[in-house]
mmCIF file with all atom_site columns, C-alpha atoms in Angstrom:
data_model
loop_
_atom_site.group_PDB
_atom_site.id
_atom_site.type_symbol
_atom_site.label_atom_id
_atom_site.label_alt_id
_atom_site.label_comp_id
_atom_site.label_asym_id
_atom_site.label_entity_id
_atom_site.label_seq_id
_atom_site.pdbx_PDB_ins_code
_atom_site.Cartn_x
_atom_site.Cartn_y
_atom_site.Cartn_z
_atom_site.occupancy
_atom_site.B_iso_or_equiv
_atom_site.pdbx_formal_charge
_atom_site.auth_seq_id
_atom_site.auth_comp_id
_atom_site.auth_asym_id
_atom_site.auth_atom_id
_atom_site.pdbx_PDB_model_num
ATOM 1   C CA . UNK Q 1 1   ? -40.263 -1.039 -12.853 1.00 53.00 ? 1   UNK Q CA 1
ATOM 2   C CA . UNK Q 1 2   ? -38.481 2.719  -12.958 1.00 66.00 ? 2   UNK Q CA 1
ATOM 3   C CA . UNK Q 1 3   ? -38.530 4.879  -15.504 1.00 73.00 ? 3   UNK Q CA 1
ATOM 4   C CA . UNK Q 1 4   ? -35.143 6.499  -16.737 1.00 78.00 ? 4   UNK Q CA 1
ATOM 5   C CA . UNK Q 1 5   ? -35.678 10.115 -18.255 1.00 83.00 ? 5   UNK Q CA 1
ATOM 6   C CA . UNK Q 1 6   ? -32.992 12.171 -19.515 1.00 85.00 ? 6   UNK Q CA 1
ATOM 7   C CA . UNK Q 1 7   ? -34.348 15.089 -17.487 1.00 86.00 ? 7   UNK Q CA 1
ATOM 8   C CA . UNK Q 1 8   ? -34.638 13.394 -13.996 1.00 89.00 ? 8   UNK Q CA 1
ATOM 9   C CA . UNK Q 1 9   ? -32.994 15.651 -11.373 1.00 92.00 ? 9   UNK Q CA 1
ATOM 10  C CA . UNK Q 1 10  ? -34.089 16.856 -7.866  1.00 94.00 ? 10  UNK Q CA 1
ATOM 11  C CA . UNK Q 1 11  ? -36.015 19.875 -8.616  1.00 95.00 ? 11  UNK Q CA 1
ATOM 12  C CA . UNK Q 1 12  ? -38.008 18.270 -11.662 1.00 94.00 ? 12  UNK Q CA 1
ATOM 13  C CA . UNK Q 1 13  ? -39.053 15.601 -9.253  1.00 94.00 ? 13  UNK Q CA 1
ATOM 14  C CA . UNK Q 1 14  ? -40.420 18.184 -6.967  1.00 97.00 ? 14  UNK Q CA 1
ATOM 15  C CA . UNK Q 1 15  ? -42.401 19.709 -9.790  1.00 97.00 ? 15  UNK Q CA 1
ATOM 16  C CA . UNK Q 1 16  ? -44.279 16.508 -10.702 1.00 96.00 ? 16  UNK Q CA 1
ATOM 17  C CA . UNK Q 1 17  ? -44.570 15.782 -7.257  1.00 97.00 ? 17  UNK Q CA 1
ATOM 18  C CA . UNK Q 1 18  ? -46.411 18.855 -7.202  1.00 98.00 ? 18  UNK Q CA 1
ATOM 19  C CA . UNK Q 1 19  ? -48.105 18.480 -10.225 1.00 98.00 ? 19  UNK Q CA 1
ATOM 20  C CA . UNK Q 1 20  ? -49.422 15.132 -8.746  1.00 98.00 ? 20  UNK Q CA 1
ATOM 21  C CA . UNK Q 1 21  ? -51.231 16.821 -5.614  1.00 98.00 ? 21  UNK Q CA 1
ATOM 22  C CA . UNK Q 1 22  ? -53.685 18.959 -7.663  1.00 98.00 ? 22  UNK Q CA 1
ATOM 23  C CA . UNK Q 1 23  ? -57.079 17.369 -7.298  1.00 98.00 ? 23  UNK Q CA 1
ATOM 24  C CA . UNK Q 1 24  ? -59.245 19.176 -10.064 1.00 98.00 ? 24  UNK Q CA 1
ATOM 25  C CA . UNK Q 1 25  ? -59.509 20.781 -12.968 1.00 97.00 ? 25  UNK Q CA 1
ATOM 26  C CA . UNK Q 1 26  ? -59.743 24.428 -11.040 1.00 98.00 ? 26  UNK Q CA 1
ATOM 27  C CA . UNK Q 1 27  ? -56.694 23.622 -9.320  1.00 98.00 ? 27  UNK Q CA 1
ATOM 28  C CA . UNK Q 1 28  ? -54.701 22.552 -12.432 1.00 98.00 ? 28  UNK Q CA 1
ATOM 29  C CA . UNK Q 1 29  ? -55.675 26.656 -14.431 1.00 98.00 ? 29  UNK Q CA 1
ATOM 30  C CA . UNK Q 1 30  ? -54.713 27.986 -10.936 1.00 98.00 ? 30  UNK Q CA 1
ATOM 31  C CA . UNK Q 1 31  ? -51.338 26.247 -10.700 1.00 98.00 ? 31  UNK Q CA 1
ATOM 32  C CA . UNK Q 1 32  ? -50.246 26.453 -14.524 1.00 98.00 ? 32  UNK Q CA 1
ATOM 33  C CA . UNK Q 1 33  ? -51.745 29.838 -14.702 1.00 98.00 ? 33  UNK Q CA 1
ATOM 34  C CA . UNK Q 1 34  ? -48.875 30.941 -12.099 1.00 98.00 ? 34  UNK Q CA 1
ATOM 35  C CA . UNK Q 1 35  ? -46.227 28.485 -13.273 1.00 98.00 ? 35  UNK Q CA 1
ATOM 36  C CA . UNK Q 1 36  ? -46.664 28.767 -16.864 1.00 98.00 ? 36  UNK Q CA 1
ATOM 37  C CA . UNK Q 1 37  ? -47.608 31.754 -19.275 1.00 98.00 ? 37  UNK Q CA 1
ATOM 38  C CA . UNK Q 1 38  ? -50.322 31.511 -21.743 1.00 97.00 ? 38  UNK Q CA 1
ATOM 39  C CA . UNK Q 1 39  ? -48.344 30.516 -24.650 1.00 98.00 ? 39  UNK Q CA 1
ATOM 40  C CA . UNK Q 1 40  ? -46.917 27.618 -23.191 1.00 98.00 ? 40  UNK Q CA 1
ATOM 41  C CA . UNK Q 1 41  ? -50.017 26.214 -21.839 1.00 98.00 ? 41  UNK Q CA 1
ATOM 42  C CA . UNK Q 1 42  ? -51.596 26.529 -25.192 1.00 98.00 ? 42  UNK Q CA 1
ATOM 43  C CA . UNK Q 1 43  ? -48.335 25.092 -26.702 1.00 98.00 ? 43  UNK Q CA 1
ATOM 44  C CA . UNK Q 1 44  ? -48.479 22.048 -24.300 1.00 98.00 ? 44  UNK Q CA 1
ATOM 45  C CA . UNK Q 1 45  ? -52.392 21.740 -25.004 1.00 98.00 ? 45  UNK Q CA 1
ATOM 46  C CA . UNK Q 1 46  ? -51.743 21.863 -29.136 1.00 98.00 ? 46  UNK Q CA 1
ATOM 47  C CA . UNK Q 1 47  ? -48.996 19.177 -29.045 1.00 98.00 ? 47  UNK Q CA 1
ATOM 48  C CA . UNK Q 1 48  ? -51.508 16.791 -26.849 1.00 98.00 ? 48  UNK Q CA 1
ATOM 49  C CA . UNK Q 1 49  ? -54.205 17.430 -29.791 1.00 98.00 ? 49  UNK Q CA 1
ATOM 50  C CA . UNK Q 1 50  ? -51.760 16.746 -32.293 1.00 98.00 ? 50  UNK Q CA 1
ATOM 51  C CA . UNK Q 1 51  ? -51.053 13.296 -31.012 1.00 98.00 ? 51  UNK Q CA 1
ATOM 52  C CA . UNK Q 1 52  ? -54.086 12.682 -30.346 1.00 98.00 ? 52  UNK Q CA 1
ATOM 53  C CA . UNK Q 1 53  ? -54.708 13.461 -34.263 1.00 98.00 ? 53  UNK Q CA 1
ATOM 54  C CA . UNK Q 1 54  ? -51.573 11.585 -35.281 1.00 98.00 ? 54  UNK Q CA 1
ATOM 55  C CA . UNK Q 1 55  ? -52.799 8.316  -33.710 1.00 97.00 ? 55  UNK Q CA 1
ATOM 56  C CA . UNK Q 1 56  ? -56.091 8.387  -35.508 1.00 97.00 ? 56  UNK Q CA 1
ATOM 57  C CA . UNK Q 1 57  ? -54.297 8.891  -39.143 1.00 97.00 ? 57  UNK Q CA 1
ATOM 58  C CA . UNK Q 1 58  ? -54.914 12.237 -39.852 1.00 98.00 ? 58  UNK Q CA 1
ATOM 59  C CA . UNK Q 1 59  ? -52.510 13.973 -42.392 1.00 97.00 ? 59  UNK Q CA 1
ATOM 60  C CA . UNK Q 1 60  ? -49.676 16.653 -41.164 1.00 97.00 ? 60  UNK Q CA 1
ATOM 61  C CA . UNK Q 1 61  ? -51.823 19.151 -43.555 1.00 97.00 ? 61  UNK Q CA 1
ATOM 62  C CA . UNK Q 1 62  ? -55.186 18.281 -41.914 1.00 98.00 ? 62  UNK Q CA 1
ATOM 63  C CA . UNK Q 1 63  ? -53.623 18.501 -38.180 1.00 98.00 ? 63  UNK Q CA 1
ATOM 64  C CA . UNK Q 1 64  ? -51.667 21.929 -39.228 1.00 98.00 ? 64  UNK Q CA 1
ATOM 65  C CA . UNK Q 1 65  ? -54.990 23.248 -40.351 1.00 98.00 ? 65  UNK Q CA 1
ATOM 66  C CA . UNK Q 1 66  ? -57.021 22.393 -37.898 1.00 98.00 ? 66  UNK Q CA 1
ATOM 67  C CA . UNK Q 1 67  ? -54.827 22.785 -34.882 1.00 98.00 ? 67  UNK Q CA 1
ATOM 68  C CA . UNK Q 1 68  ? -52.856 25.889 -36.001 1.00 97.00 ? 68  UNK Q CA 1
ATOM 69  C CA . UNK Q 1 69  ? -49.783 24.147 -35.511 1.00 98.00 ? 69  UNK Q CA 1
ATOM 70  C CA . UNK Q 1 70  ? -46.480 24.088 -37.582 1.00 97.00 ? 70  UNK Q CA 1
ATOM 71  C CA . UNK Q 1 71  ? -45.909 21.082 -39.841 1.00 96.00 ? 71  UNK Q CA 1
ATOM 72  C CA . UNK Q 1 72  ? -42.431 21.432 -37.902 1.00 97.00 ? 72  UNK Q CA 1
ATOM 73  C CA . UNK Q 1 73  ? -44.301 20.482 -34.776 1.00 98.00 ? 73  UNK Q CA 1
ATOM 74  C CA . UNK Q 1 74  ? -46.513 18.319 -36.502 1.00 98.00 ? 74  UNK Q CA 1
ATOM 75  C CA . UNK Q 1 75  ? -43.493 16.411 -36.991 1.00 98.00 ? 75  UNK Q CA 1
ATOM 76  C CA . UNK Q 1 76  ? -41.942 16.474 -33.694 1.00 98.00 ? 76  UNK Q CA 1
ATOM 77  C CA . UNK Q 1 77  ? -45.141 15.193 -31.934 1.00 98.00 ? 77  UNK Q CA 1
ATOM 78  C CA . UNK Q 1 78  ? -45.091 12.420 -34.628 1.00 98.00 ? 78  UNK Q CA 1
ATOM 79  C CA . UNK Q 1 79  ? -41.460 11.438 -33.871 1.00 98.00 ? 79  UNK Q CA 1
ATOM 80  C CA . UNK Q 1 80  ? -41.962 11.411 -30.040 1.00 97.00 ? 80  UNK Q CA 1
ATOM 81  C CA . UNK Q 1 81  ? -45.068 9.019  -30.545 1.00 97.00 ? 81  UNK Q CA 1
ATOM 82  C CA . UNK Q 1 82  ? -42.601 6.915  -32.687 1.00 97.00 ? 82  UNK Q CA 1
ATOM 83  C CA . UNK Q 1 83  ? -39.212 6.886  -30.874 1.00 96.00 ? 83  UNK Q CA 1
ATOM 84  C CA . UNK Q 1 84  ? -40.297 8.933  -27.329 1.00 93.00 ? 84  UNK Q CA 1
ATOM 85  C CA . UNK Q 1 85  ? -40.899 7.523  -23.969 1.00 94.00 ? 85  UNK Q CA 1
ATOM 86  C CA . UNK Q 1 86  ? -44.197 6.729  -24.804 1.00 95.00 ? 86  UNK Q CA 1
ATOM 87  C CA . UNK Q 1 87  ? -45.895 9.341  -22.870 1.00 96.00 ? 87  UNK Q CA 1
ATOM 88  C CA . UNK Q 1 88  ? -48.524 10.377 -25.196 1.00 98.00 ? 88  UNK Q CA 1
ATOM 89  C CA . UNK Q 1 89  ? -49.803 7.091  -25.866 1.00 97.00 ? 89  UNK Q CA 1
ATOM 90  C CA . UNK Q 1 90  ? -50.255 6.691  -21.825 1.00 97.00 ? 90  UNK Q CA 1
ATOM 91  C CA . UNK Q 1 91  ? -52.345 9.852  -21.405 1.00 97.00 ? 91  UNK Q CA 1
ATOM 92  C CA . UNK Q 1 92  ? -54.010 9.161  -24.842 1.00 98.00 ? 92  UNK Q CA 1
ATOM 93  C CA . UNK Q 1 93  ? -55.254 5.885  -23.410 1.00 97.00 ? 93  UNK Q CA 1
ATOM 94  C CA . UNK Q 1 94  ? -56.047 7.194  -20.251 1.00 96.00 ? 94  UNK Q CA 1
ATOM 95  C CA . UNK Q 1 95  ? -58.219 10.109 -21.850 1.00 96.00 ? 95  UNK Q CA 1
ATOM 96  C CA . UNK Q 1 96  ? -59.978 7.355  -24.397 1.00 94.00 ? 96  UNK Q CA 1
ATOM 97  C CA . UNK Q 1 97  ? -60.764 5.043  -21.536 1.00 94.00 ? 97  UNK Q CA 1
ATOM 98  C CA . UNK Q 1 98  ? -62.092 7.871  -19.093 1.00 91.00 ? 98  UNK Q CA 1
ATOM 99  C CA . UNK Q 1 99  ? -64.207 9.096  -22.539 1.00 88.00 ? 99  UNK Q CA 1
ATOM 100 C CA . UNK Q 1 100 ? -66.068 5.721  -22.930 1.00 84.00 ? 100 UNK Q CA 1
#
């Protein structure tokens, strides 16, 4: 089954192909430090942590206090968890299995 993304275009395909070629955490650090700002990387990491906490039924206030994310960010992540493409659930499930 092929996913129909609203983002899909050739340049994004190439970006995702490049990401899929990364083999180690160090390679990820090197690539993302070159392609993103520190702030962008930290924002992505924060959103993933917010998603994890939302799936653990933590409140917006607790999540905001623990992560530093605004309640607006928490709300956007919640909306993606509930109505998005399923990417958060996919990766959180895989991370959970890896931790076991």
